[in-house]
Short mmCIF file of N, CA and C in Angstrom, two decimals:
data_model
loop_
_atom_site.label_atom_id
_atom_site.label_comp_id
_atom_site.label_asym_id
_atom_site.label_seq_id
_atom_site.Cartn_x
_atom_site.Cartn_y
_atom_site.Cartn_z
N MET J 22 -63.42 32.66 20.14
CA MET J 22 -63.64 33.96 20.75
C MET J 22 -65.12 34.28 20.76
N THR J 23 -65.58 34.89 21.84
CA THR J 23 -66.97 35.30 21.91
C THR J 23 -67.16 36.62 21.19
N LEU J 24 -68.40 36.96 20.94
CA LEU J 24 -68.71 38.24 20.30
C LEU J 24 -68.16 39.40 21.12
N LEU J 25 -68.29 39.32 22.46
CA LEU J 25 -67.78 40.40 23.32
C LEU J 25 -66.28 40.56 23.16
N THR J 26 -65.54 39.47 23.21
CA THR J 26 -64.08 39.61 23.11
C THR J 26 -63.68 40.06 21.72
N GLN J 27 -64.43 39.65 20.68
CA GLN J 27 -64.14 40.15 19.34
C GLN J 27 -64.38 41.65 19.28
N ARG J 28 -65.52 42.10 19.81
CA ARG J 28 -65.85 43.52 19.79
C ARG J 28 -64.86 44.32 20.61
N ALA J 29 -64.47 43.81 21.75
CA ALA J 29 -63.55 44.52 22.63
C ALA J 29 -62.12 44.44 22.13
N GLY J 30 -61.83 43.56 21.18
CA GLY J 30 -60.47 43.44 20.67
C GLY J 30 -59.54 42.79 21.67
N LEU J 31 -60.07 42.07 22.65
CA LEU J 31 -59.25 41.44 23.68
C LEU J 31 -59.40 39.93 23.61
N ALA J 32 -58.34 39.22 23.93
CA ALA J 32 -58.45 37.77 24.08
C ALA J 32 -59.28 37.50 25.33
N ARG J 33 -59.90 36.36 25.39
CA ARG J 33 -60.79 36.01 26.49
C ARG J 33 -60.14 36.18 27.85
N THR J 34 -58.88 35.94 27.98
CA THR J 34 -58.20 35.97 29.28
C THR J 34 -57.43 37.26 29.52
N GLU J 35 -57.62 38.26 28.69
CA GLU J 35 -56.92 39.52 28.86
C GLU J 35 -57.86 40.60 29.36
N GLY J 36 -57.40 41.37 30.32
CA GLY J 36 -58.15 42.52 30.79
C GLY J 36 -57.51 43.79 30.27
N LEU J 37 -57.90 44.89 30.84
CA LEU J 37 -57.37 46.19 30.46
C LEU J 37 -56.79 46.84 31.69
N VAL J 38 -55.57 47.33 31.60
CA VAL J 38 -54.94 48.06 32.69
C VAL J 38 -54.60 49.44 32.15
N VAL J 39 -55.16 50.46 32.77
CA VAL J 39 -54.90 51.84 32.37
C VAL J 39 -54.07 52.48 33.48
N PRO J 40 -52.81 52.82 33.20
CA PRO J 40 -51.96 53.38 34.26
C PRO J 40 -52.36 54.82 34.60
N PRO J 41 -51.88 55.33 35.74
CA PRO J 41 -52.14 56.73 36.08
C PRO J 41 -51.72 57.63 34.91
N GLY J 42 -52.59 58.56 34.57
CA GLY J 42 -52.33 59.46 33.45
C GLY J 42 -52.65 58.85 32.10
N GLY J 43 -53.05 57.55 32.07
CA GLY J 43 -53.37 56.88 30.82
C GLY J 43 -54.77 57.19 30.35
N GLY J 44 -55.02 56.84 29.10
CA GLY J 44 -56.32 57.09 28.49
C GLY J 44 -56.23 58.25 27.51
N ARG J 45 -57.27 58.41 26.71
CA ARG J 45 -57.31 59.51 25.73
C ARG J 45 -58.00 60.70 26.38
N THR J 46 -57.30 61.85 26.37
CA THR J 46 -57.82 63.06 27.01
C THR J 46 -58.26 64.07 25.97
N VAL J 47 -59.44 64.66 26.21
CA VAL J 47 -59.92 65.78 25.41
C VAL J 47 -60.08 66.96 26.36
N ARG J 48 -59.60 68.14 25.93
CA ARG J 48 -59.59 69.33 26.79
C ARG J 48 -60.23 70.53 26.10
N THR J 49 -60.92 71.32 26.92
CA THR J 49 -61.37 72.64 26.50
C THR J 49 -61.14 73.56 27.69
N ALA J 50 -61.44 74.83 27.52
CA ALA J 50 -61.30 75.77 28.63
C ALA J 50 -62.30 75.45 29.74
N SER J 51 -63.38 74.75 29.41
CA SER J 51 -64.41 74.52 30.42
C SER J 51 -64.51 73.09 30.93
N GLN J 52 -63.70 72.18 30.42
CA GLN J 52 -63.74 70.82 30.94
C GLN J 52 -62.62 70.00 30.33
N GLU J 53 -62.18 68.98 31.10
CA GLU J 53 -61.19 68.04 30.61
C GLU J 53 -61.69 66.63 30.95
N VAL J 54 -61.75 65.77 29.96
CA VAL J 54 -62.26 64.42 30.14
C VAL J 54 -61.22 63.44 29.61
N THR J 55 -60.84 62.46 30.45
CA THR J 55 -59.94 61.39 30.03
C THR J 55 -60.73 60.10 29.97
N PHE J 56 -60.81 59.51 28.78
CA PHE J 56 -61.51 58.26 28.55
C PHE J 56 -60.63 57.14 29.10
N LYS J 57 -61.08 56.45 30.14
CA LYS J 57 -60.33 55.37 30.76
C LYS J 57 -60.75 54.01 30.21
N VAL J 58 -62.05 53.73 30.19
CA VAL J 58 -62.60 52.48 29.66
C VAL J 58 -63.75 52.85 28.74
N THR J 59 -63.72 52.36 27.51
CA THR J 59 -64.76 52.70 26.55
C THR J 59 -65.52 51.44 26.15
N GLY J 60 -66.52 51.61 25.30
CA GLY J 60 -67.29 50.49 24.79
C GLY J 60 -66.44 49.51 24.01
N GLU J 61 -65.27 49.92 23.60
CA GLU J 61 -64.33 49.01 22.93
C GLU J 61 -63.84 47.94 23.91
N HIS J 62 -63.82 48.28 25.20
CA HIS J 62 -63.26 47.39 26.22
C HIS J 62 -64.29 46.80 27.17
N SER J 63 -65.50 47.34 27.21
CA SER J 63 -66.50 46.87 28.17
C SER J 63 -67.89 46.92 27.57
N ARG J 64 -68.67 45.90 27.84
CA ARG J 64 -70.06 45.92 27.42
C ARG J 64 -70.95 46.45 28.53
N VAL J 65 -70.36 46.72 29.71
CA VAL J 65 -71.13 47.13 30.88
C VAL J 65 -71.17 48.64 31.06
N SER J 66 -70.00 49.31 30.97
CA SER J 66 -69.99 50.76 31.23
C SER J 66 -68.77 51.42 30.60
N SER J 67 -68.87 52.72 30.46
CA SER J 67 -67.74 53.57 30.07
C SER J 67 -67.26 54.27 31.33
N SER J 68 -65.95 54.48 31.44
CA SER J 68 -65.39 55.15 32.62
C SER J 68 -64.49 56.30 32.18
N PHE J 69 -64.58 57.39 32.93
CA PHE J 69 -63.87 58.61 32.59
C PHE J 69 -63.30 59.24 33.85
N GLU J 70 -62.24 60.00 33.68
CA GLU J 70 -61.77 60.89 34.74
C GLU J 70 -62.08 62.29 34.23
N VAL J 71 -62.75 63.09 35.06
CA VAL J 71 -63.20 64.41 34.63
C VAL J 71 -62.60 65.47 35.55
N LEU J 72 -61.96 66.47 34.95
CA LEU J 72 -61.46 67.63 35.68
C LEU J 72 -62.50 68.73 35.52
N VAL J 73 -63.04 69.19 36.64
CA VAL J 73 -64.12 70.18 36.63
C VAL J 73 -63.55 71.51 37.11
N PRO J 74 -63.41 72.51 36.23
CA PRO J 74 -62.83 73.78 36.63
C PRO J 74 -63.79 74.62 37.47
N PRO J 75 -63.25 75.58 38.22
CA PRO J 75 -64.11 76.51 38.95
C PRO J 75 -65.08 77.19 37.99
N GLY J 76 -66.32 77.33 38.42
CA GLY J 76 -67.32 78.02 37.60
C GLY J 76 -68.08 77.13 36.64
N PHE J 77 -67.73 75.82 36.56
CA PHE J 77 -68.45 74.94 35.65
C PHE J 77 -69.66 74.33 36.34
N ASP J 78 -70.82 74.36 35.66
CA ASP J 78 -72.08 73.78 36.14
C ASP J 78 -72.66 72.97 34.99
N VAL J 79 -72.72 71.66 35.13
CA VAL J 79 -73.21 70.79 34.07
C VAL J 79 -74.71 71.00 33.83
N GLY J 80 -75.41 71.60 34.79
CA GLY J 80 -76.85 71.80 34.67
C GLY J 80 -77.59 70.54 35.06
N ALA J 81 -78.72 70.70 35.73
CA ALA J 81 -79.52 69.54 36.13
C ALA J 81 -80.11 68.89 34.89
N HIS J 82 -80.08 67.56 34.89
CA HIS J 82 -80.61 66.80 33.77
C HIS J 82 -80.95 65.39 34.24
N ARG J 83 -81.56 64.60 33.35
CA ARG J 83 -81.87 63.20 33.66
C ARG J 83 -81.72 62.38 32.38
N HIS J 84 -81.55 61.07 32.57
CA HIS J 84 -81.45 60.11 31.46
C HIS J 84 -82.57 59.08 31.64
N ALA J 85 -83.26 58.78 30.58
CA ALA J 85 -84.33 57.78 30.66
C ALA J 85 -83.76 56.36 30.79
N HIS J 86 -82.57 56.11 30.20
CA HIS J 86 -82.05 54.75 30.13
C HIS J 86 -80.71 54.54 30.81
N SER J 87 -79.92 55.56 31.00
CA SER J 87 -78.55 55.41 31.53
C SER J 87 -78.52 55.46 33.04
N GLU J 88 -77.56 54.73 33.60
CA GLU J 88 -77.25 54.80 35.02
C GLU J 88 -75.83 55.35 35.14
N GLU J 89 -75.59 56.21 36.14
CA GLU J 89 -74.28 56.83 36.30
C GLU J 89 -73.78 56.71 37.73
N LEU J 90 -72.47 56.75 37.85
CA LEU J 90 -71.81 56.74 39.14
C LEU J 90 -70.70 57.78 39.09
N PHE J 91 -70.62 58.60 40.14
CA PHE J 91 -69.57 59.62 40.26
C PHE J 91 -68.82 59.37 41.57
N TYR J 92 -67.51 59.53 41.53
CA TYR J 92 -66.68 59.38 42.73
C TYR J 92 -65.73 60.58 42.76
N VAL J 93 -65.86 61.42 43.77
CA VAL J 93 -65.02 62.62 43.86
C VAL J 93 -63.63 62.22 44.33
N LEU J 94 -62.63 62.57 43.54
CA LEU J 94 -61.24 62.24 43.84
C LEU J 94 -60.52 63.40 44.54
N ASP J 95 -60.69 64.62 44.01
CA ASP J 95 -60.03 65.82 44.55
C ASP J 95 -60.99 66.99 44.46
N GLY J 96 -60.85 67.92 45.38
CA GLY J 96 -61.65 69.14 45.34
C GLY J 96 -63.04 68.93 45.91
N GLU J 97 -63.91 69.88 45.59
CA GLU J 97 -65.29 69.85 46.09
C GLU J 97 -66.25 70.19 44.96
N LEU J 98 -67.39 69.52 44.97
CA LEU J 98 -68.43 69.77 43.98
C LEU J 98 -69.78 69.83 44.69
N ASP J 99 -70.64 70.74 44.26
CA ASP J 99 -72.03 70.70 44.68
C ASP J 99 -72.70 69.65 43.81
N VAL J 100 -73.43 68.69 44.43
CA VAL J 100 -74.06 67.62 43.67
C VAL J 100 -75.52 67.45 44.07
N LEU J 101 -76.29 67.00 43.10
CA LEU J 101 -77.72 66.75 43.25
C LEU J 101 -78.00 65.38 42.67
N ALA J 102 -78.82 64.58 43.34
CA ALA J 102 -79.26 63.29 42.81
C ALA J 102 -80.62 62.93 43.44
N PHE J 103 -81.65 63.69 43.07
CA PHE J 103 -83.01 63.42 43.56
C PHE J 103 -84.02 64.18 42.71
N GLU J 104 -85.27 63.76 42.83
CA GLU J 104 -86.38 64.44 42.15
C GLU J 104 -86.83 65.60 43.04
N PRO J 105 -86.82 66.83 42.53
CA PRO J 105 -87.23 67.96 43.37
C PRO J 105 -88.75 68.06 43.49
N ARG J 106 -89.17 68.66 44.60
CA ARG J 106 -90.60 68.93 44.75
C ARG J 106 -91.04 69.94 43.70
N VAL J 107 -90.22 70.96 43.48
CA VAL J 107 -90.53 72.02 42.52
C VAL J 107 -89.28 72.28 41.68
N LEU J 108 -89.45 72.28 40.36
CA LEU J 108 -88.35 72.62 39.45
C LEU J 108 -88.22 74.14 39.39
N SER J 109 -86.99 74.63 39.53
CA SER J 109 -86.72 76.05 39.36
C SER J 109 -85.43 76.20 38.57
N GLU J 110 -85.07 77.41 38.21
CA GLU J 110 -83.89 77.67 37.38
C GLU J 110 -82.59 77.29 38.08
N ASP J 111 -82.53 77.42 39.40
CA ASP J 111 -81.29 77.14 40.14
C ASP J 111 -81.42 75.85 40.93
N TRP J 112 -80.86 74.77 40.41
CA TRP J 112 -80.98 73.45 41.04
C TRP J 112 -80.33 73.40 42.42
N ARG J 113 -79.45 74.32 42.72
CA ARG J 113 -78.76 74.31 44.02
C ARG J 113 -79.72 74.60 45.19
N HIS J 114 -80.91 75.07 44.87
CA HIS J 114 -81.90 75.36 45.91
C HIS J 114 -83.04 74.34 45.92
N TRP J 115 -82.91 73.29 45.14
CA TRP J 115 -83.96 72.28 45.09
C TRP J 115 -84.00 71.46 46.38
N GLU J 116 -85.20 70.92 46.65
CA GLU J 116 -85.39 70.04 47.79
C GLU J 116 -86.31 68.90 47.36
N SER J 117 -86.05 67.70 47.84
CA SER J 117 -86.89 66.54 47.50
C SER J 117 -88.09 66.50 48.43
N ALA J 118 -89.04 65.66 48.10
CA ALA J 118 -90.23 65.48 48.95
C ALA J 118 -89.84 64.97 50.34
N SER J 119 -88.71 64.26 50.44
CA SER J 119 -88.27 63.73 51.74
C SER J 119 -87.34 64.70 52.48
N GLY J 120 -87.08 65.87 51.89
CA GLY J 120 -86.24 66.87 52.55
C GLY J 120 -84.78 66.87 52.14
N ARG J 121 -84.39 66.02 51.19
CA ARG J 121 -83.01 66.02 50.72
C ARG J 121 -82.70 67.31 49.99
N THR J 122 -81.46 67.79 50.14
CA THR J 122 -81.01 69.00 49.45
C THR J 122 -79.66 68.71 48.79
N VAL J 123 -79.16 69.68 48.08
CA VAL J 123 -77.86 69.58 47.40
C VAL J 123 -76.77 69.36 48.44
N VAL J 124 -75.78 68.54 48.09
CA VAL J 124 -74.69 68.16 48.98
C VAL J 124 -73.37 68.73 48.46
N ARG J 125 -72.51 69.15 49.36
CA ARG J 125 -71.15 69.51 48.99
C ARG J 125 -70.32 68.24 49.07
N ALA J 126 -69.96 67.69 47.91
CA ALA J 126 -69.23 66.44 47.82
C ALA J 126 -67.73 66.71 47.92
N THR J 127 -67.07 65.99 48.81
CA THR J 127 -65.63 66.09 49.02
C THR J 127 -64.99 64.76 48.61
N PRO J 128 -63.65 64.67 48.58
CA PRO J 128 -63.01 63.43 48.16
C PRO J 128 -63.53 62.21 48.91
N GLY J 129 -63.83 61.17 48.15
CA GLY J 129 -64.37 59.94 48.70
C GLY J 129 -65.88 59.84 48.59
N THR J 130 -66.56 60.92 48.22
CA THR J 130 -68.01 60.90 48.06
C THR J 130 -68.39 60.14 46.79
N VAL J 131 -69.37 59.26 46.91
CA VAL J 131 -69.91 58.50 45.78
C VAL J 131 -71.34 58.95 45.53
N ILE J 132 -71.67 59.17 44.27
CA ILE J 132 -73.02 59.54 43.88
C ILE J 132 -73.49 58.52 42.85
N VAL J 133 -74.61 57.85 43.10
CA VAL J 133 -75.17 56.87 42.17
C VAL J 133 -76.48 57.44 41.66
N VAL J 134 -76.64 57.43 40.34
CA VAL J 134 -77.81 58.04 39.71
C VAL J 134 -78.53 56.99 38.85
N PRO J 135 -79.70 56.52 39.30
CA PRO J 135 -80.45 55.55 38.50
C PRO J 135 -81.14 56.25 37.32
N PRO J 136 -81.56 55.49 36.31
CA PRO J 136 -82.29 56.09 35.19
C PRO J 136 -83.50 56.89 35.69
N GLY J 137 -83.71 58.05 35.08
CA GLY J 137 -84.85 58.90 35.42
C GLY J 137 -84.62 59.88 36.55
N CYS J 138 -83.51 59.75 37.29
CA CYS J 138 -83.24 60.60 38.45
C CYS J 138 -82.55 61.90 38.02
N PRO J 139 -83.13 63.07 38.35
CA PRO J 139 -82.43 64.32 38.07
C PRO J 139 -81.11 64.38 38.84
N HIS J 140 -80.08 64.91 38.18
CA HIS J 140 -78.78 65.03 38.82
C HIS J 140 -78.01 66.18 38.19
N ALA J 141 -77.02 66.66 38.95
CA ALA J 141 -76.19 67.77 38.48
C ALA J 141 -74.93 67.83 39.33
N PHE J 142 -73.91 68.51 38.81
CA PHE J 142 -72.73 68.83 39.61
C PHE J 142 -72.19 70.17 39.14
N ALA J 143 -71.58 70.89 40.07
CA ALA J 143 -71.00 72.19 39.76
C ALA J 143 -69.83 72.43 40.70
N ASN J 144 -68.86 73.17 40.19
CA ASN J 144 -67.70 73.54 41.01
C ASN J 144 -67.85 75.01 41.39
N ALA J 145 -68.27 75.24 42.64
CA ALA J 145 -68.47 76.60 43.14
C ALA J 145 -67.21 77.13 43.81
N GLY J 146 -66.18 76.30 43.90
CA GLY J 146 -64.95 76.70 44.58
C GLY J 146 -64.00 77.46 43.68
N ASP J 147 -62.79 77.66 44.21
CA ASP J 147 -61.76 78.40 43.48
C ASP J 147 -60.69 77.50 42.89
N ALA J 148 -60.78 76.18 43.13
CA ALA J 148 -59.79 75.24 42.63
C ALA J 148 -60.50 74.16 41.80
N PRO J 149 -59.79 73.58 40.84
CA PRO J 149 -60.41 72.49 40.06
C PRO J 149 -60.77 71.31 40.96
N ALA J 150 -61.78 70.57 40.55
CA ALA J 150 -62.16 69.32 41.21
C ALA J 150 -61.94 68.20 40.19
N ARG J 151 -61.72 67.00 40.70
CA ARG J 151 -61.49 65.86 39.83
C ARG J 151 -62.38 64.71 40.29
N MET J 152 -63.03 64.04 39.33
CA MET J 152 -63.89 62.93 39.70
C MET J 152 -63.76 61.80 38.70
N PHE J 153 -64.06 60.60 39.18
CA PHE J 153 -64.18 59.41 38.36
C PHE J 153 -65.66 59.30 38.03
N PHE J 154 -65.96 59.02 36.78
CA PHE J 154 -67.34 58.99 36.31
C PHE J 154 -67.55 57.73 35.50
N GLN J 155 -68.64 57.03 35.76
CA GLN J 155 -68.95 55.81 35.04
C GLN J 155 -70.39 55.89 34.52
N SER J 156 -70.57 55.48 33.27
CA SER J 156 -71.88 55.53 32.64
C SER J 156 -72.21 54.17 32.03
N SER J 157 -73.43 53.71 32.28
CA SER J 157 -73.85 52.42 31.76
C SER J 157 -75.20 52.58 31.06
N PRO J 158 -75.39 52.04 29.90
CA PRO J 158 -74.47 51.27 29.09
C PRO J 158 -73.42 52.15 28.41
N PRO J 159 -72.34 51.53 27.91
CA PRO J 159 -71.25 52.31 27.32
C PRO J 159 -71.59 52.88 25.94
N THR J 160 -70.71 53.62 25.44
CA THR J 160 -70.60 54.27 24.12
C THR J 160 -71.38 55.56 23.97
N ASP J 161 -72.62 55.67 24.43
CA ASP J 161 -73.35 56.91 24.23
C ASP J 161 -72.65 58.09 24.88
N HIS J 162 -72.21 57.95 26.13
CA HIS J 162 -71.56 59.07 26.80
C HIS J 162 -70.20 59.38 26.19
N GLU J 163 -69.56 58.39 25.62
CA GLU J 163 -68.29 58.63 24.94
C GLU J 163 -68.51 59.61 23.78
N ARG J 164 -69.47 59.29 22.92
CA ARG J 164 -69.75 60.16 21.78
C ARG J 164 -70.29 61.51 22.24
N TYR J 165 -71.13 61.50 23.27
CA TYR J 165 -71.67 62.74 23.82
C TYR J 165 -70.54 63.67 24.29
N PHE J 166 -69.60 63.13 25.08
CA PHE J 166 -68.49 63.96 25.57
C PHE J 166 -67.69 64.56 24.42
N GLU J 167 -67.40 63.75 23.41
CA GLU J 167 -66.63 64.27 22.28
C GLU J 167 -67.35 65.43 21.61
N GLU J 168 -68.65 65.28 21.38
CA GLU J 168 -69.41 66.35 20.72
C GLU J 168 -69.60 67.55 21.64
N LEU J 169 -69.83 67.32 22.93
CA LEU J 169 -69.98 68.43 23.87
C LEU J 169 -68.68 69.24 23.95
N LEU J 170 -67.57 68.56 24.01
CA LEU J 170 -66.30 69.27 24.10
C LEU J 170 -66.03 70.09 22.84
N ASP J 171 -66.51 69.63 21.69
CA ASP J 171 -66.40 70.44 20.47
C ASP J 171 -67.19 71.74 20.63
N ILE J 172 -68.37 71.66 21.22
CA ILE J 172 -69.19 72.86 21.45
C ILE J 172 -68.49 73.79 22.45
N LEU J 173 -67.94 73.21 23.52
CA LEU J 173 -67.32 74.01 24.57
C LEU J 173 -66.00 74.65 24.14
N LYS J 174 -65.41 74.17 23.05
CA LYS J 174 -64.16 74.75 22.54
C LYS J 174 -64.38 76.15 21.99
N GLN J 175 -65.61 76.44 21.61
CA GLN J 175 -65.92 77.74 21.03
C GLN J 175 -65.80 78.83 22.10
N GLU J 176 -65.39 80.00 21.69
CA GLU J 176 -65.23 81.14 22.61
C GLU J 176 -66.58 81.58 23.15
N GLY J 177 -66.58 82.11 24.37
CA GLY J 177 -67.78 82.68 24.96
C GLY J 177 -68.70 81.65 25.57
N VAL J 178 -69.92 82.06 25.83
CA VAL J 178 -70.94 81.22 26.45
C VAL J 178 -71.34 80.11 25.48
N PRO J 179 -71.42 78.86 25.96
CA PRO J 179 -71.85 77.77 25.07
C PRO J 179 -73.22 78.06 24.48
N ASP J 180 -73.41 77.71 23.21
CA ASP J 180 -74.68 77.91 22.53
C ASP J 180 -75.72 76.97 23.14
N PRO J 181 -76.71 77.51 23.88
CA PRO J 181 -77.69 76.65 24.55
C PRO J 181 -78.46 75.76 23.58
N GLU J 182 -78.76 76.24 22.39
CA GLU J 182 -79.50 75.44 21.42
C GLU J 182 -78.66 74.25 20.94
N ALA J 183 -77.37 74.48 20.71
CA ALA J 183 -76.49 73.39 20.28
C ALA J 183 -76.36 72.34 21.39
N VAL J 184 -76.23 72.78 22.63
CA VAL J 184 -76.13 71.86 23.76
C VAL J 184 -77.43 71.08 23.92
N ASN J 185 -78.57 71.76 23.80
CA ASN J 185 -79.88 71.08 23.93
C ASN J 185 -80.08 70.05 22.83
N ASP J 186 -79.71 70.38 21.59
CA ASP J 186 -79.84 69.44 20.47
C ASP J 186 -78.97 68.21 20.71
N LEU J 187 -77.74 68.45 21.16
CA LEU J 187 -76.80 67.36 21.44
C LEU J 187 -77.36 66.44 22.52
N ARG J 188 -77.81 67.03 23.60
CA ARG J 188 -78.31 66.24 24.72
C ARG J 188 -79.56 65.44 24.33
N ALA J 189 -80.40 66.01 23.53
CA ALA J 189 -81.61 65.29 23.11
C ALA J 189 -81.24 64.03 22.32
N ARG J 190 -80.16 64.10 21.53
CA ARG J 190 -79.71 62.93 20.76
C ARG J 190 -79.13 61.83 21.64
N TYR J 191 -78.68 62.17 22.85
CA TYR J 191 -78.00 61.20 23.71
C TYR J 191 -78.75 60.94 25.01
N ASP J 192 -80.07 60.88 24.98
CA ASP J 192 -80.88 60.48 26.14
C ASP J 192 -80.66 61.41 27.33
N ILE J 193 -80.56 62.70 27.09
CA ILE J 193 -80.36 63.65 28.18
C ILE J 193 -81.47 64.69 28.11
N GLN J 194 -82.32 64.71 29.13
CA GLN J 194 -83.34 65.74 29.23
C GLN J 194 -82.78 66.83 30.12
N GLN J 195 -82.49 67.96 29.53
CA GLN J 195 -81.89 69.09 30.25
C GLN J 195 -82.97 69.81 31.06
N LEU J 196 -82.71 70.01 32.35
CA LEU J 196 -83.68 70.69 33.22
C LEU J 196 -83.26 72.12 33.54
N THR J 197 -81.95 72.35 33.67
CA THR J 197 -81.40 73.71 33.84
C THR J 197 -80.19 73.82 32.91
N PRO J 198 -79.79 75.02 32.53
CA PRO J 198 -78.72 75.15 31.54
C PRO J 198 -77.32 74.78 32.05
N LEU J 199 -76.50 74.31 31.12
CA LEU J 199 -75.07 74.15 31.35
C LEU J 199 -74.48 75.56 31.41
N ARG J 200 -73.59 75.78 32.37
CA ARG J 200 -72.97 77.10 32.51
C ARG J 200 -71.48 76.94 32.79
N HIS J 201 -70.71 77.90 32.31
CA HIS J 201 -69.30 77.93 32.65
C HIS J 201 -68.84 79.37 32.72
N ASP J 202 -68.38 79.76 33.89
CA ASP J 202 -67.86 81.11 34.10
C ASP J 202 -66.34 81.03 34.05
N ALA J 203 -65.77 81.25 32.87
CA ALA J 203 -64.31 81.11 32.67
C ALA J 203 -63.52 82.10 33.52
N ARG J 204 -64.14 83.19 33.97
CA ARG J 204 -63.43 84.17 34.80
C ARG J 204 -63.08 83.58 36.16
N ARG J 205 -63.72 82.47 36.54
CA ARG J 205 -63.47 81.86 37.84
C ARG J 205 -62.34 80.84 37.79
N GLU J 206 -61.73 80.66 36.62
CA GLU J 206 -60.64 79.69 36.48
C GLU J 206 -59.54 79.98 37.47
N ALA J 207 -58.98 78.92 38.05
CA ALA J 207 -57.83 79.07 38.94
C ALA J 207 -56.60 79.43 38.11
N VAL J 208 -55.74 80.23 38.66
CA VAL J 208 -54.51 80.60 37.93
C VAL J 208 -53.32 79.86 38.45
#
C-alpha cells in the first residue's frame, strides 16, 4: 500500500462513492455544510455541499495558498471572483480594472478562484441556494468549516473578532465582514 492509500484508509483499487444525501452534515441557523470528500479520502481536494440561506453573506476574502471551485446547484447567489479597483465595505459594488462586476449565479454556474483572488458569495434572494464547493489542498477548509459553524451556532450576530481570528488561522484574509440576516430565512 502507498502512503496515500494508507492515509486515505482505502485499498489501492477502491474509490469513494457518496450517495445523494450522504456525507457528514453540520447545521446552524446560518449555514449547512455536508462534507462529501475529505482529506481522509483525497490528497487533492475537499468537497462539500453547502446550503446557503437567504440573508447569508460569506464576506469578500482571499486565500494565499488555496484554490476553490464553486458550482451552483439550486437557487441564486451573488458571486465575486476578481481583484477590485477599489476596496469598499460592500463587495457587491466592486468592479475590476477590466470592468468585471458581481454576477448573479444561477444553477449550472461554475466559479473558479485561484490563490490570491478576492471572492465572495451571498444569497440576496428569498429562497435557500445550494452549491457544490471544492477546496484544494484538503483538510484546512474541513477544520475551518467545523470551527466556523461552532461560532455561527451562537445566537445573534456572529462575533467579528472570533470570525477574524478563525480565518487568520486558516489562510483567509477577510476583506469585508461575514453577515447573516436570520430574519430573511425562508419559512
